[in-house]
Structures are given as C-alpha cells and as structure tokens.
Amino acid sequence: MPLLVALMAATFSAYLVVKGLRHVWKPGFPAVATITILVFALVYLVAKPWVHSQSAGMENRNQALRKLFHLPLICSAALLSFAHGSNDVANAVGPLAAILNSAQSGALASQVGVPFWVMLIGAVGISLGLFLFGPRIVRIVGEKITKMNPMRAFCVALSAAVTVLVASQLGLPVSTTHIVVGAVFGVGFFREYYTTHSRRRRNYIRTHKPYAHARSPLPATPDELRRRKLVRRSPLPWHHSGLGDHRSLCRRSCGADILLCGFYALTIDGAVVNGLLWLISNLSDDVLNLTDRSGCTPGETRLHVTDLGHAEGMTPATVMSAIGT
Amino acid sequence: MAATRADAAGKTTLDKDLRKIERLETATRAVSRNRVAVGISLVFLAIAGVLASSQTGASQNALILIVAAVIGGYMALTIGANDVANNVGPAVGARALTMSGALVIAAIFECAGALIADSDVVATISKGIINPAVVPNAETFVWIMTSALLASALWVHLATFLGAPVSTTHAIVGGVLGAGLAAIGTNVVDWFVVASIFFSWLMSPLIGGIIAAGLLAFVKVNLIY
C-alpha cells in the first residue's frame, strides 16, 4: 500500500514539474521524457520513505488513508491553481492585450508577446479577488455541492489539472469550472458502477452497513446512494425555496444548473454586449466629435488607427499557427 | 416565557444577551470587512490604471488604454472571486486545507501559472476568435474588446453575487463572439477557431471525468478495503 501511494505521488509530481517547466523551456519530446522519468524516480524515492513513516502503525483503513492523502491533495490543488492561472488569466488579459496591440503604435503591434505589466494586472487581480471575495464560493464549491473525501478530491483535482494544462498548451480557453464538474461526475459515476459491480464492495456494505443512518427505512438503492454522495445540495439560491421533497432532485440538477449557467453566460453576454456596444458606439462618436472640435487633425488619428489591423500582419494562417492546432 | 425556555435549556438570560452582542459584533465586522474588500479592490483598479498610463506614456489612445486596463483588472478580480474556488474548493471541503491556507496556496500558484506559463490562450482570445485583419478599423476592434470585457466582468460579478460558480471562459468567449457579431457580422469571426473551442468545451469535462474515474479506480482497487 505505501508503494502504491508513492506511485501516485510520483506520477503527480512528475506532471507538476514537467508541465510547469515545459512552459518555460519548451524542450523537445526526448528531453521531456527524460525529465519525466527522472522526476518520477526521484519523487518516488522521496515519497516512499515518507509514506512509510506516515503509515507506520496505521492499519489499512479508510480513515488512515484519508490522512495519508492530505499532502498529495494539497499539492494537486496547487497544481490545479497553476493550471487555472495559465489558462484563465487569458480571460481577463486577452481582450486587454488585444486592445493594447491595436491601440498602440504599429511598432508595438507587430510584437506578438504580451507586456509583463498586463499579465501582472491579471495575476494580481485574480489573487486579490480570491483573497477578498473568494471564501464564499470556495465554501459553496467545497462543502455544499459535493461531499468530498481526500481521495476523491485528489482524483478530481489531479484530473482537472491535467486536462486544463493540456488545453492551455494547445491554446484552447477551456472552462475549469466545467472540467471540475465533469471530474466530480466522473468520480460519481465510477462509484456507482463500482458499488454495483464489486463483490468486495458489496460485502463491505453488507457487513459494515455504513448507510444505516439513512432516513428511509428501506435499504438504499445504488442510485439513491450515489445521489446522496455525489451532490449534496444545490448551490443556487432558487433551489432553497422550501419545496419539501425536491431534495434529491436538487442534487442531480445542480450539476446541470452549472452547465446551463455556462450556456446562459453565452447568451446573456451576447445580449449585454449588444447593448453595451450600441451605447459605446454612440459614446465614441461623441468622443470623436469632441476631438475633431478640439483641433486634433482627425485624418491623422484615422490613419493611425486604420493601419493597425493590417500592420499586425495577422492572416488566418498565422493565427492558426499561433494556436497550434 | 423566553426566560423559562432559556432556563429549561440550561442557559441564563445573561448568556443569551451576551450571545446577541457577540452576533452583533460579528455582523458589524462582516459588514466592515466587505467595505474594506471593496475599498482594496478599488485601490487595485486605480493602481492598474496608473500602471497602464505610466506604461503607455502620452499616446493619443492613453485614455482608452487606462479604461481597458481598469476593466481588465475588474474582470481579473471577478475571476479570482468566482473561478479559483474550483481549484481549492475540493481540498477545503475534504478538510485537508484550512480556508486561509487554501487562499495563500491558490494565490501563489495562480500568479505562478499566469506569469510563468506562456500565453497561447491569451493569443487565442485576443486574436483567434475575431480576426483583427478583417475588422475595418482598430477603433472598432478596441470597442468590441472593451464591451466584451465589461459585459463578461458584469456577468461573472452577478454570478458571484448569486453564489453560482460559472465559467468565466464561456463568459469572455461569448462576449468577444457576440461583440464581433454585433459590431461587424459573421465574416469577422474565425469559425474554425470557434468550432475548436466549442469542441474543447464538450470534450474537456468528459476527459476530466474519465481521468478522474480512472484515478479513483486505481486507488479503490489497489488501496482501499
């Protein structure tokens, strides 16, 4: 058992280091492979004694395992934060960089990179937002949507981190929210499958009766078990209206709610954007009129701004190569 | 009546009063903390604006850039408030991390990820979805991006206010897409990029779920019970 935990920690750390370094160095595949193997071996050697010392005197029980998984879980959460930072900072910085590129002079527009201070605004802003307003949603995600034990949380965080990192490597803006929800559901469906299909697990349930405290006098069906474990309560306020027996339904629907919210985001944004654009175009006309009146030669500004789209030299081909698809 | 009930529960009236005062104090603290948070974020936005103006110098578009930097900072704040919860939420829920520890770790690694990792995704959002070469003038392009940024920041703010963990990625991609469509038309949108992004949205939760299930299977089969 310590061997296997060490193996988990090793694979995870290999991911962490290789993925992290890949962004800095961009080494070739052989180099990456060697580094992966090296780190894997190294972390394995480190993790094995650690697990041994930690598991000394422990029985092979669930409670002990949970404690053993605490450190890997923290590491995987950190990795997921890293992956999220690499992908989602673009949500704030991408449009800003685009504005900067097109609004500044042609010399800067030809430069593909994003200035450091722009990234800094994104990074510091995200951290600050987390510190100031984060705890509420952290509580909602961590406690209200799902009841997690360290093992499951580790699986969710690690798989989400890997998926997000691969996506950012490809230049695809993916949704961490949805990947985490997908991973939670993956874990839930696996547990459903496992509960019904593993004889060992069935025996365990029969002998230990861990669900004997359930409210219903009937023996819990696997489906009900899964619902009870998978999703606890809807995070959305409109599900807290006291409608009596919609408890279990809520749990399932909240995942769907989160997915739906994403698509609402698309449609609502479209609508909001239309309104804003109309407003801004009116405003910008006013601004232009003002500058015209203030004696600034309008022709100069026009030339200055119209040239930029072409000065960047962005053809679809270069865009494609930039994305790496 | 109230006194007898309190006595029955083994509490004195004094205890109840003290608890009331304590609750009042926590409520006051919570309210003032909220004010402080809003104040700090306003200061941050101001700093972002100043930074932008100092970096861009006295160009003609300095005002637009400052406004864009402030809105970008606002978007970053809302992302931090809403999206980062997914990273550390499970760890906090599993009682492996305290809330403050989780916040510190997330902030450090979030910054590291943003600053160390290269900006392929930034390129996709800034140039991939809408092809800047097709936009007739840079001015329109600037307004498209500004309105997209502001719209998605407002949406994420609303979602955070409601306590719903939503996808900031969907918000911004939808915003850029919608703004481009509204401002110019369908020809400005690079549909191949949009299609690949949509495909990745469909696939990534599935892949995440499959990997998570596989990992849990490994743990279950080899370690537990």
Coordinates of C-alpha atoms in Angstrom, one line a residue:
Chain A
M1 CA 0.0 0.0 0.0
P2 CA 2.7 2.6 0.7
L3 CA 4.3 1.6 -2.5
L4 CA 1.1 2.5 -4.4
V5 CA 0.6 5.8 -2.7
A6 CA 4.2 6.6 -3.5
L7 CA 3.5 5.8 -7.1
M8 CA 0.5 8.2 -7.1
A9 CA 2.6 11.0 -5.6
A10 CA 5.4 10.3 -8.1
T11 CA 3.2 10.5 -11.2
F12 CA 1.5 13.6 -9.8
S13 CA 4.8 15.3 -9.1
A14 CA 6.2 14.4 -12.5
Y15 CA 3.2 16.1 -14.0
L16 CA 3.7 19.1 -11.9
V17 CA 7.4 19.6 -12.7
V18 CA 7.3 18.6 -16.4
K19 CA 4.2 20.6 -17.2
G20 CA 5.4 23.6 -15.2
L21 CA 8.9 23.5 -16.8
R22 CA 7.5 22.9 -20.3
H23 CA 6.1 26.4 -20.3
V24 CA 9.4 27.9 -19.5
W25 CA 11.8 25.9 -21.6
K26 CA 9.8 24.3 -24.4
P27 CA 12.2 21.3 -24.7
G28 CA 11.8 18.6 -27.2
F29 CA 9.9 15.4 -26.6
P30 CA 13.0 13.3 -25.6
A31 CA 14.1 15.9 -23.1
V32 CA 10.6 16.0 -21.6
A33 CA 10.5 12.2 -21.5
T34 CA 13.9 12.0 -19.7
I35 CA 12.9 14.7 -17.2
T36 CA 9.6 13.0 -16.6
I37 CA 11.3 9.7 -15.8
L38 CA 14.0 11.3 -13.7
V39 CA 11.5 13.3 -11.6
F40 CA 9.3 10.2 -11.4
A41 CA 12.2 8.2 -9.9
L42 CA 13.3 11.0 -7.7
V43 CA 9.9 11.7 -6.2
Y44 CA 9.3 8.0 -5.9
L45 CA 12.5 7.7 -3.8
V46 CA 11.4 10.6 -1.6
A47 CA 7.8 9.7 -1.3
K48 CA 8.4 6.1 -0.4
P49 CA 10.1 6.7 3.0
W50 CA 7.6 9.5 3.7
V51 CA 4.7 7.2 3.1
H52 CA 6.4 4.5 5.2
S53 CA 6.9 6.8 8.1
Q54 CA 3.5 8.2 7.8
S55 CA 1.8 4.8 7.6
A56 CA 3.9 3.3 10.4
G57 CA 1.4 1.9 12.9
M58 CA -1.5 2.6 10.6
E59 CA -3.9 -0.1 9.7
N60 CA -5.1 -0.3 6.1
R61 CA -8.3 1.6 6.9
N62 CA -10.2 4.3 5.3
Q63 CA -9.6 6.8 8.0
A64 CA -5.8 6.4 7.9
L65 CA -5.8 6.6 4.1
R66 CA -7.6 9.9 4.3
K67 CA -4.9 11.4 6.4
L68 CA -2.3 9.9 4.0
F69 CA -3.9 11.7 1.1
H70 CA -3.8 15.1 2.7
L71 CA -0.5 16.2 1.3
P72 CA -1.0 14.9 -2.2
L73 CA -4.3 16.6 -2.2
I74 CA -2.8 20.0 -1.2
C75 CA -0.2 19.5 -4.0
S76 CA -2.8 18.7 -6.5
A77 CA -4.9 21.8 -5.5
A78 CA -1.8 23.9 -6.0
L79 CA -1.2 22.2 -9.4
L80 CA -4.8 23.0 -10.4
S81 CA -4.3 26.6 -9.4
F82 CA -1.2 26.7 -11.6
A83 CA -3.1 25.2 -14.5
H84 CA -6.0 27.6 -13.9
G85 CA -3.7 30.6 -13.8
S86 CA -2.1 29.5 -17.1
N87 CA -5.5 29.2 -18.8
D88 CA -7.9 31.6 -17.2
V89 CA -5.8 34.6 -16.8
A90 CA -6.3 35.0 -20.5
N91 CA -10.0 35.7 -19.9
A92 CA -9.1 39.0 -18.3
V93 CA -5.8 39.7 -20.1
G94 CA -6.7 38.5 -23.7
P95 CA -9.0 41.4 -24.6
L96 CA -6.8 43.8 -22.8
A97 CA -3.8 42.6 -24.8
A98 CA -5.8 42.9 -28.0
I99 CA -6.8 46.5 -27.1
L100 CA -3.2 47.3 -26.3
N101 CA -2.0 45.8 -29.5
S102 CA -4.4 47.7 -31.7
A103 CA -4.5 50.9 -29.8
Q104 CA -0.8 51.4 -29.6
S105 CA 1.5 52.3 -32.5
G106 CA 2.4 49.9 -35.3
A107 CA 5.8 49.2 -33.9
L108 CA 4.4 47.6 -30.8
A109 CA 1.5 45.9 -32.7
S110 CA 4.0 43.7 -34.6
Q111 CA 5.2 42.4 -31.4
V112 CA 3.3 39.2 -30.6
G113 CA 4.1 38.9 -26.9
V114 CA 2.0 40.4 -24.1
P115 CA 3.7 43.0 -21.9
F116 CA 4.6 41.8 -18.5
W117 CA 2.6 44.5 -16.7
V118 CA -0.6 43.4 -18.5
M119 CA 0.0 39.8 -17.2
L120 CA 0.7 41.3 -13.8
I121 CA -2.6 43.1 -13.7
G122 CA -4.3 39.8 -14.5
A123 CA -2.4 37.7 -12.0
V124 CA -2.6 40.2 -9.1
G125 CA -6.2 40.9 -9.9
I126 CA -7.1 37.2 -9.7
S127 CA -5.2 36.7 -6.5
L128 CA -6.7 39.8 -4.9
G129 CA -10.2 38.8 -6.0
L130 CA -9.7 35.4 -4.4
F131 CA -8.5 36.9 -1.2
L132 CA -11.2 39.5 -0.9
F133 CA -14.3 37.8 -2.2
G134 CA -13.2 34.1 -2.7
P135 CA -14.1 32.4 0.6
R136 CA -17.8 32.4 0.0
I137 CA -17.7 30.5 -3.3
V138 CA -14.9 28.3 -2.0
R139 CA -17.3 27.2 0.7
I140 CA -20.1 26.6 -1.8
V141 CA -17.9 24.5 -4.1
G142 CA -16.1 22.6 -1.4
E143 CA -18.9 21.9 1.0
K144 CA -22.3 22.5 -0.5
I145 CA -22.1 20.9 -3.9
T146 CA -20.2 17.8 -3.1
K147 CA -19.1 16.0 -0.1
M148 CA -15.6 15.1 -0.8
N149 CA -13.1 12.9 1.0
P150 CA -9.4 13.4 0.3
M151 CA -9.1 10.5 -2.1
R152 CA -11.9 11.7 -4.3
A153 CA -10.9 15.3 -4.1
F154 CA -7.4 14.3 -5.1
C155 CA -8.7 12.4 -8.2
V156 CA -10.8 15.4 -9.2
A157 CA -8.1 18.0 -8.7
L158 CA -5.4 16.0 -10.5
S159 CA -7.5 15.0 -13.5
A160 CA -8.8 18.6 -13.9
A161 CA -5.3 20.0 -13.6
V162 CA -4.0 17.6 -16.3
T163 CA -6.9 18.4 -18.6
V164 CA -6.5 22.2 -18.2
L165 CA -2.8 22.1 -18.7
V166 CA -3.1 20.2 -21.9
A167 CA -5.7 22.6 -23.1
S168 CA -3.6 25.7 -22.3
Q169 CA -0.7 24.0 -24.1
L170 CA -3.0 23.9 -27.2
G171 CA -4.1 27.5 -26.7
L172 CA -7.7 26.5 -26.0
P173 CA -9.6 28.5 -23.5
V174 CA -11.4 25.8 -21.5
S175 CA -13.6 26.1 -18.5
T176 CA -12.1 24.9 -15.3
T177 CA -15.5 25.0 -13.7
H178 CA -16.9 22.5 -16.2
I179 CA -13.9 20.3 -16.1
V180 CA -14.1 20.1 -12.3
V181 CA -17.8 19.4 -12.5
G182 CA -17.1 16.8 -15.2
A183 CA -14.5 15.2 -12.9
V184 CA -16.8 15.2 -10.0
F185 CA -19.4 13.4 -12.1
G186 CA -16.8 11.0 -13.4
V187 CA -16.0 10.1 -9.9
G188 CA -19.7 9.8 -9.0
F189 CA -20.4 7.5 -12.0
F190 CA -17.4 5.4 -11.3
R191 CA -18.5 4.9 -7.7
E192 CA -22.0 4.0 -8.8
Y193 CA -20.5 1.4 -11.2
Y194 CA -18.2 0.2 -8.5
T195 CA -20.8 -0.1 -5.9
T196 CA -23.0 -2.3 -8.0
H197 CA -20.2 -4.3 -9.6
S198 CA -17.6 -5.0 -7.0
R199 CA -18.4 -8.0 -4.8
R200 CA -15.8 -6.9 -2.3
R201 CA -17.6 -3.5 -2.0
R202 CA -21.0 -5.2 -1.7
N203 CA -19.7 -7.4 1.1
Y204 CA -18.2 -4.4 2.8
I205 CA -21.6 -2.6 2.7
R206 CA -23.4 -5.6 3.9
T207 CA -21.1 -6.1 6.9
H208 CA -20.4 -2.6 7.8
K209 CA -23.7 -1.0 7.0
P210 CA -22.3 2.5 6.7
Y211 CA -25.5 3.8 5.4
A212 CA -27.7 2.5 8.2
H213 CA -28.2 6.1 9.4
A214 CA -30.1 6.9 6.2
R215 CA -33.5 8.4 6.8
S216 CA -35.5 5.9 4.7
P217 CA -36.2 2.5 6.4
L218 CA -35.7 0.9 3.0
P219 CA -32.3 -0.3 2.1
A220 CA -30.7 2.4 -0.1
T221 CA -30.6 1.6 -3.8
P222 CA -27.3 2.3 -5.5
D223 CA -28.8 5.1 -7.4
E224 CA -30.0 6.8 -4.2
L225 CA -26.6 6.1 -2.7
R226 CA -24.9 7.8 -5.5
R227 CA -27.2 10.8 -5.4
R228 CA -26.7 11.2 -1.7
K229 CA -22.9 11.2 -2.1
L230 CA -22.5 12.8 -5.4
V231 CA -24.2 16.1 -4.9
R232 CA -25.4 17.3 -1.6
R233 CA -27.4 20.4 -2.1
S234 CA -28.0 22.9 -4.9
P235 CA -25.7 25.9 -4.6
L236 CA -28.1 28.1 -6.4
P237 CA -30.4 30.2 -4.3
W238 CA -33.6 29.5 -6.2
H239 CA -33.4 25.9 -5.1
H240 CA -33.6 26.8 -1.4
S241 CA -37.2 27.6 -1.6
G242 CA -38.8 25.1 0.8
L243 CA -40.4 22.8 -1.7
G244 CA -40.3 19.8 0.6
D245 CA -39.3 16.7 -1.2
H246 CA -37.2 18.1 -4.0
R247 CA -34.1 17.4 -2.0
S248 CA -32.7 14.5 -4.1
L249 CA -33.7 16.1 -7.4
C250 CA -31.8 19.2 -6.5
R251 CA -28.6 17.3 -6.0
R252 CA -28.7 16.0 -9.5
S253 CA -29.9 19.1 -11.1
C254 CA -27.3 21.3 -9.6
G255 CA -24.6 19.9 -11.9
A256 CA -26.9 20.5 -14.8
D257 CA -27.5 24.0 -13.5
I258 CA -23.8 24.8 -13.5
L259 CA -23.6 23.6 -17.1
L260 CA -26.6 25.5 -18.0
C261 CA -25.3 28.6 -16.4
G262 CA -22.3 28.4 -18.7
F263 CA -24.5 28.5 -21.7
Y264 CA -26.7 31.2 -20.2
A265 CA -23.4 33.1 -19.9
L266 CA -23.0 32.9 -23.6
T267 CA -26.5 34.1 -24.5
I268 CA -26.8 36.7 -21.8
D269 CA -23.4 38.0 -22.7
G270 CA -24.5 38.3 -26.3
A271 CA -27.4 40.4 -25.3
V272 CA -25.5 42.6 -22.8
V273 CA -22.7 43.0 -25.3
N274 CA -25.2 44.2 -27.9
G275 CA -26.5 46.9 -25.6
L276 CA -23.0 48.0 -24.5
L277 CA -21.8 48.1 -28.0
W278 CA -24.6 50.3 -29.0
L279 CA -24.0 52.6 -26.1
I280 CA -20.3 52.7 -26.6
S281 CA -20.6 53.4 -30.3
N282 CA -22.8 56.4 -29.5
L283 CA -20.3 57.5 -26.9
S284 CA -17.3 57.0 -29.1
D285 CA -19.0 59.1 -31.8
D286 CA -19.3 61.8 -29.2
V287 CA -15.7 61.4 -28.2
L288 CA -14.7 61.6 -31.8
N289 CA -16.7 64.7 -32.4
L290 CA -15.1 66.3 -29.4
T291 CA -11.6 65.5 -30.6
D292 CA -12.4 66.8 -34.0
R293 CA -13.6 70.0 -32.5
S294 CA -10.6 70.3 -30.2
G295 CA -8.3 70.8 -33.2
C296 CA -6.7 67.4 -33.3
T297 CA -6.5 66.6 -37.0
P298 CA -8.9 63.7 -37.5
G299 CA -7.2 62.4 -40.6
E300 CA -4.1 61.7 -38.6
T301 CA -5.9 59.6 -36.0
R302 CA -7.9 57.8 -38.6
L303 CA -4.7 56.8 -40.5
H304 CA -3.1 55.8 -37.3
V305 CA -5.9 53.5 -36.3
T306 CA -6.9 52.0 -39.6
D307 CA -3.4 50.9 -40.5
L308 CA -3.1 48.8 -37.4
G309 CA -5.3 45.9 -38.4
H310 CA -3.0 45.3 -41.4
A311 CA 0.2 46.3 -39.7
E312 CA -0.1 43.4 -37.4
G313 CA 0.2 41.0 -40.3
M314 CA -2.3 38.7 -38.9
T315 CA -3.6 36.4 -41.5
P316 CA -5.7 33.4 -40.7
A317 CA -2.7 31.2 -41.3
T318 CA -0.6 32.9 -38.6
V319 CA -3.5 32.8 -36.2
M320 CA -3.7 29.1 -36.7
S321 CA -0.1 28.6 -36.2
A322 CA -0.2 30.7 -33.1
I323 CA -2.9 28.5 -31.7
G324 CA -1.0 25.4 -32.6
T325 CA -4.0 23.5 -34.0
Chain B
M1 CA -41.8 33.0 28.7
A2 CA -38.4 33.4 27.0
A3 CA -36.7 33.3 30.3
T4 CA -38.3 30.0 31.2
R5 CA -37.4 28.5 27.9
A6 CA -33.8 29.6 28.4
D7 CA -33.8 28.1 31.9
A8 CA -35.1 24.9 30.5
A9 CA -32.2 24.8 28.1
G10 CA -29.8 25.4 30.9
K11 CA -28.9 28.9 29.9
T12 CA -29.3 32.2 31.7
T13 CA -30.6 35.4 30.3
L14 CA -27.1 36.9 30.6
D15 CA -25.8 34.2 28.3
K16 CA -28.4 34.9 25.7
D17 CA -27.7 38.6 25.9
L18 CA -24.0 38.1 25.5
R19 CA -24.6 35.9 22.5
K20 CA -26.7 38.6 21.0
I21 CA -24.0 41.2 21.5
E22 CA -21.5 38.8 20.0
R23 CA -23.6 38.2 17.0
L24 CA -24.0 41.9 16.5
E25 CA -20.2 42.3 16.7
T26 CA -19.6 39.6 14.1
A27 CA -22.2 41.1 11.9
T28 CA -20.6 44.5 12.2
R29 CA -17.2 43.0 11.4
A30 CA -18.6 41.2 8.4
V31 CA -20.1 44.3 7.0
S32 CA -17.0 46.4 7.6
R33 CA -14.8 43.7 6.1
N34 CA -17.0 43.8 3.0
R35 CA -16.3 47.6 2.8
V36 CA -12.6 47.1 3.2
A37 CA -12.6 44.5 0.4
V38 CA -14.4 46.8 -1.9
G39 CA -12.0 49.6 -1.0
I40 CA -8.9 47.5 -1.6
S41 CA -10.2 46.4 -5.0
L42 CA -10.9 50.0 -6.0
V43 CA -7.4 50.9 -5.0
F44 CA -6.1 48.0 -7.1
L45 CA -8.1 49.2 -10.1
A46 CA -6.7 52.7 -9.6
I47 CA -3.2 51.2 -9.5
A48 CA -3.9 49.3 -12.7
G49 CA -5.0 52.5 -14.4
V50 CA -1.9 54.3 -13.2
L51 CA 0.3 51.4 -14.3
A52 CA -1.3 51.5 -17.7
S53 CA -0.9 55.2 -18.1
S54 CA 2.7 55.1 -17.0
Q55 CA 3.5 52.2 -19.4
T56 CA 1.8 53.6 -22.4
G57 CA 3.0 57.2 -22.0
A58 CA 1.3 60.1 -23.5
S59 CA -0.1 58.4 -26.6
Q60 CA -3.3 59.5 -28.1
N61 CA -5.1 56.4 -27.0
A62 CA -3.9 56.6 -23.5
L63 CA -7.4 57.2 -22.1
I64 CA -8.8 54.1 -23.8
L65 CA -5.9 52.0 -22.6
I66 CA -6.4 53.2 -19.0
V67 CA -10.1 52.4 -19.2
A68 CA -9.3 49.0 -20.7
A69 CA -6.7 48.2 -18.0
V70 CA -9.2 49.1 -15.3
I71 CA -11.9 46.9 -16.8
G72 CA -9.4 44.1 -17.3
G73 CA -8.4 44.4 -13.6
Y74 CA -12.1 44.3 -12.7
M75 CA -12.5 41.1 -14.8
A76 CA -9.5 39.6 -13.1
L77 CA -11.0 40.4 -9.7
T78 CA -14.3 38.7 -10.5
I79 CA -12.4 35.7 -12.0
G80 CA -10.5 35.4 -8.7
A81 CA -13.7 35.7 -6.7
N82 CA -15.6 33.1 -8.7
D83 CA -13.4 30.8 -10.6
V84 CA -10.5 30.0 -8.3
A85 CA -12.9 28.4 -5.9
N86 CA -12.9 25.3 -8.1
N87 CA -9.2 24.7 -7.5
V88 CA -9.1 24.7 -3.8
G89 CA -12.8 24.1 -3.0
P90 CA -12.4 20.3 -3.0
A91 CA -9.3 20.5 -0.8
V92 CA -11.1 22.7 1.7
G93 CA -14.2 20.6 1.5
A94 CA -12.1 17.5 2.3
R95 CA -10.7 19.2 5.3
A96 CA -7.1 18.9 4.0
L97 CA -6.6 22.6 3.9
T98 CA -7.9 25.5 6.0
M99 CA -9.5 28.3 4.3
S100 CA -6.6 30.7 4.8
G101 CA -4.0 28.1 3.8
A102 CA -6.0 27.4 0.7
L103 CA -6.2 31.1 -0.2
V104 CA -2.5 31.6 0.1
I105 CA -1.6 28.5 -1.9
A106 CA -4.1 29.3 -4.6
A107 CA -2.9 32.9 -4.9
I108 CA 0.8 31.9 -5.1
F109 CA 0.2 29.2 -7.8
E110 CA -2.3 31.3 -9.6
C111 CA 0.3 34.0 -10.1
A112 CA 2.9 31.5 -11.0
G113 CA 0.7 29.9 -13.6
A114 CA -0.3 33.3 -15.1
L115 CA 3.2 34.7 -15.2
I116 CA 5.4 31.6 -16.0
A117 CA 3.1 29.8 -18.5
D118 CA 3.2 31.3 -21.9
S119 CA 0.3 33.0 -23.3
D120 CA -1.1 30.8 -26.1
V121 CA -4.6 31.2 -24.6
V122 CA -4.2 34.9 -24.5
A123 CA -3.4 34.9 -28.2
T124 CA -6.4 32.8 -29.0
I125 CA -8.8 35.1 -27.1
S126 CA -7.2 38.4 -28.3
K127 CA -6.6 37.4 -32.0
G128 CA -8.1 34.0 -32.6
I129 CA -11.8 34.3 -32.2
I130 CA -12.1 37.6 -34.1
N131 CA -9.7 38.1 -36.9
P132 CA -8.3 41.6 -36.4
A133 CA -7.3 41.8 -40.0
V134 CA -11.0 41.7 -41.1
V135 CA -12.1 44.5 -38.7
P136 CA -12.3 47.7 -40.7
N137 CA -10.5 49.9 -38.2
A138 CA -8.7 49.4 -35.0
E139 CA -11.1 51.7 -33.2
T140 CA -14.0 49.2 -33.7
F141 CA -11.8 46.4 -32.6
V142 CA -10.9 48.2 -29.4
W143 CA -14.6 48.9 -28.7
I144 CA -15.5 45.2 -29.4
M145 CA -12.9 44.0 -26.9
T146 CA -13.8 46.6 -24.3
S147 CA -17.5 45.8 -24.4
A148 CA -16.8 42.1 -24.3
L149 CA -14.6 42.6 -21.3
L150 CA -17.0 44.7 -19.4
A151 CA -20.0 42.5 -20.3
S152 CA -18.3 39.3 -19.1
A153 CA -17.0 41.0 -15.9
L154 CA -20.5 42.2 -15.1
W155 CA -21.9 38.7 -15.7
V156 CA -19.3 37.0 -13.6
H157 CA -19.9 39.6 -10.8
L158 CA -23.6 38.9 -10.9
A159 CA -23.0 35.1 -10.8
T160 CA -20.6 35.6 -7.8
F161 CA -23.2 37.7 -6.1
L162 CA -25.8 34.9 -6.6
G163 CA -23.2 32.3 -5.4
A164 CA -23.1 30.4 -8.6
P165 CA -19.8 29.0 -9.8
V166 CA -20.0 29.8 -13.5
S167 CA -17.4 29.6 -16.3
T168 CA -15.5 32.8 -16.8
T169 CA -14.2 31.3 -20.0
H170 CA -17.6 30.9 -21.5
A171 CA -18.4 34.5 -20.5
I172 CA -15.4 36.0 -22.2
V173 CA -15.5 33.9 -25.3
G174 CA -19.3 34.5 -25.6
G175 CA -18.6 38.2 -25.0
V176 CA -16.0 38.5 -27.7
L177 CA -18.0 36.4 -30.1
G178 CA -21.2 38.4 -29.5
A179 CA -19.5 41.7 -29.8
G180 CA -17.8 40.8 -33.0
L181 CA -21.1 39.6 -34.5
A182 CA -23.0 42.6 -33.3
A183 CA -20.4 45.1 -34.5
I184 CA -19.4 43.7 -37.9
G185 CA -21.0 40.4 -38.8
T186 CA -20.4 36.8 -39.3
N187 CA -17.4 37.3 -41.6
V188 CA -15.2 38.7 -38.8
V189 CA -15.5 35.5 -36.7
D190 CA -12.9 32.8 -37.3
W191 CA -15.4 29.9 -37.2
F192 CA -12.7 27.3 -37.2
V193 CA -11.2 28.6 -34.0
V194 CA -14.7 29.0 -32.5
A195 CA -15.6 25.4 -33.5
S196 CA -12.4 24.0 -32.0
I197 CA -13.1 26.0 -28.8
F198 CA -16.6 24.6 -28.6
F199 CA -15.4 21.1 -29.3
S200 CA -12.8 21.5 -26.5
W201 CA -15.7 22.6 -24.2
L202 CA -17.6 19.5 -25.0
M203 CA -14.6 17.2 -24.7
S204 CA -12.8 18.6 -21.7
P205 CA -15.4 17.8 -19.0
L206 CA -15.6 14.3 -20.5
I207 CA -11.9 13.8 -20.5
G208 CA -11.6 15.2 -16.9
G209 CA -14.3 12.8 -15.8
I210 CA -12.7 9.8 -17.4
I211 CA -9.3 10.6 -15.9
A212 CA -10.8 11.2 -12.5
A213 CA -12.7 7.9 -12.7
G214 CA -9.6 6.1 -13.8
L215 CA -7.6 7.5 -10.9
L216 CA -10.2 6.7 -8.4
A217 CA -10.4 3.2 -9.9
F218 CA -6.7 2.8 -9.3
V219 CA -7.0 4.0 -5.8
K220 CA -10.0 1.9 -5.0
V221 CA -8.8 -1.3 -6.5
N222 CA -5.3 -1.1 -5.1
L223 CA -5.6 0.7 -1.8
I224 CA -9.0 0.8 -0.2
Y225 CA -10.7 -2.1 1.6

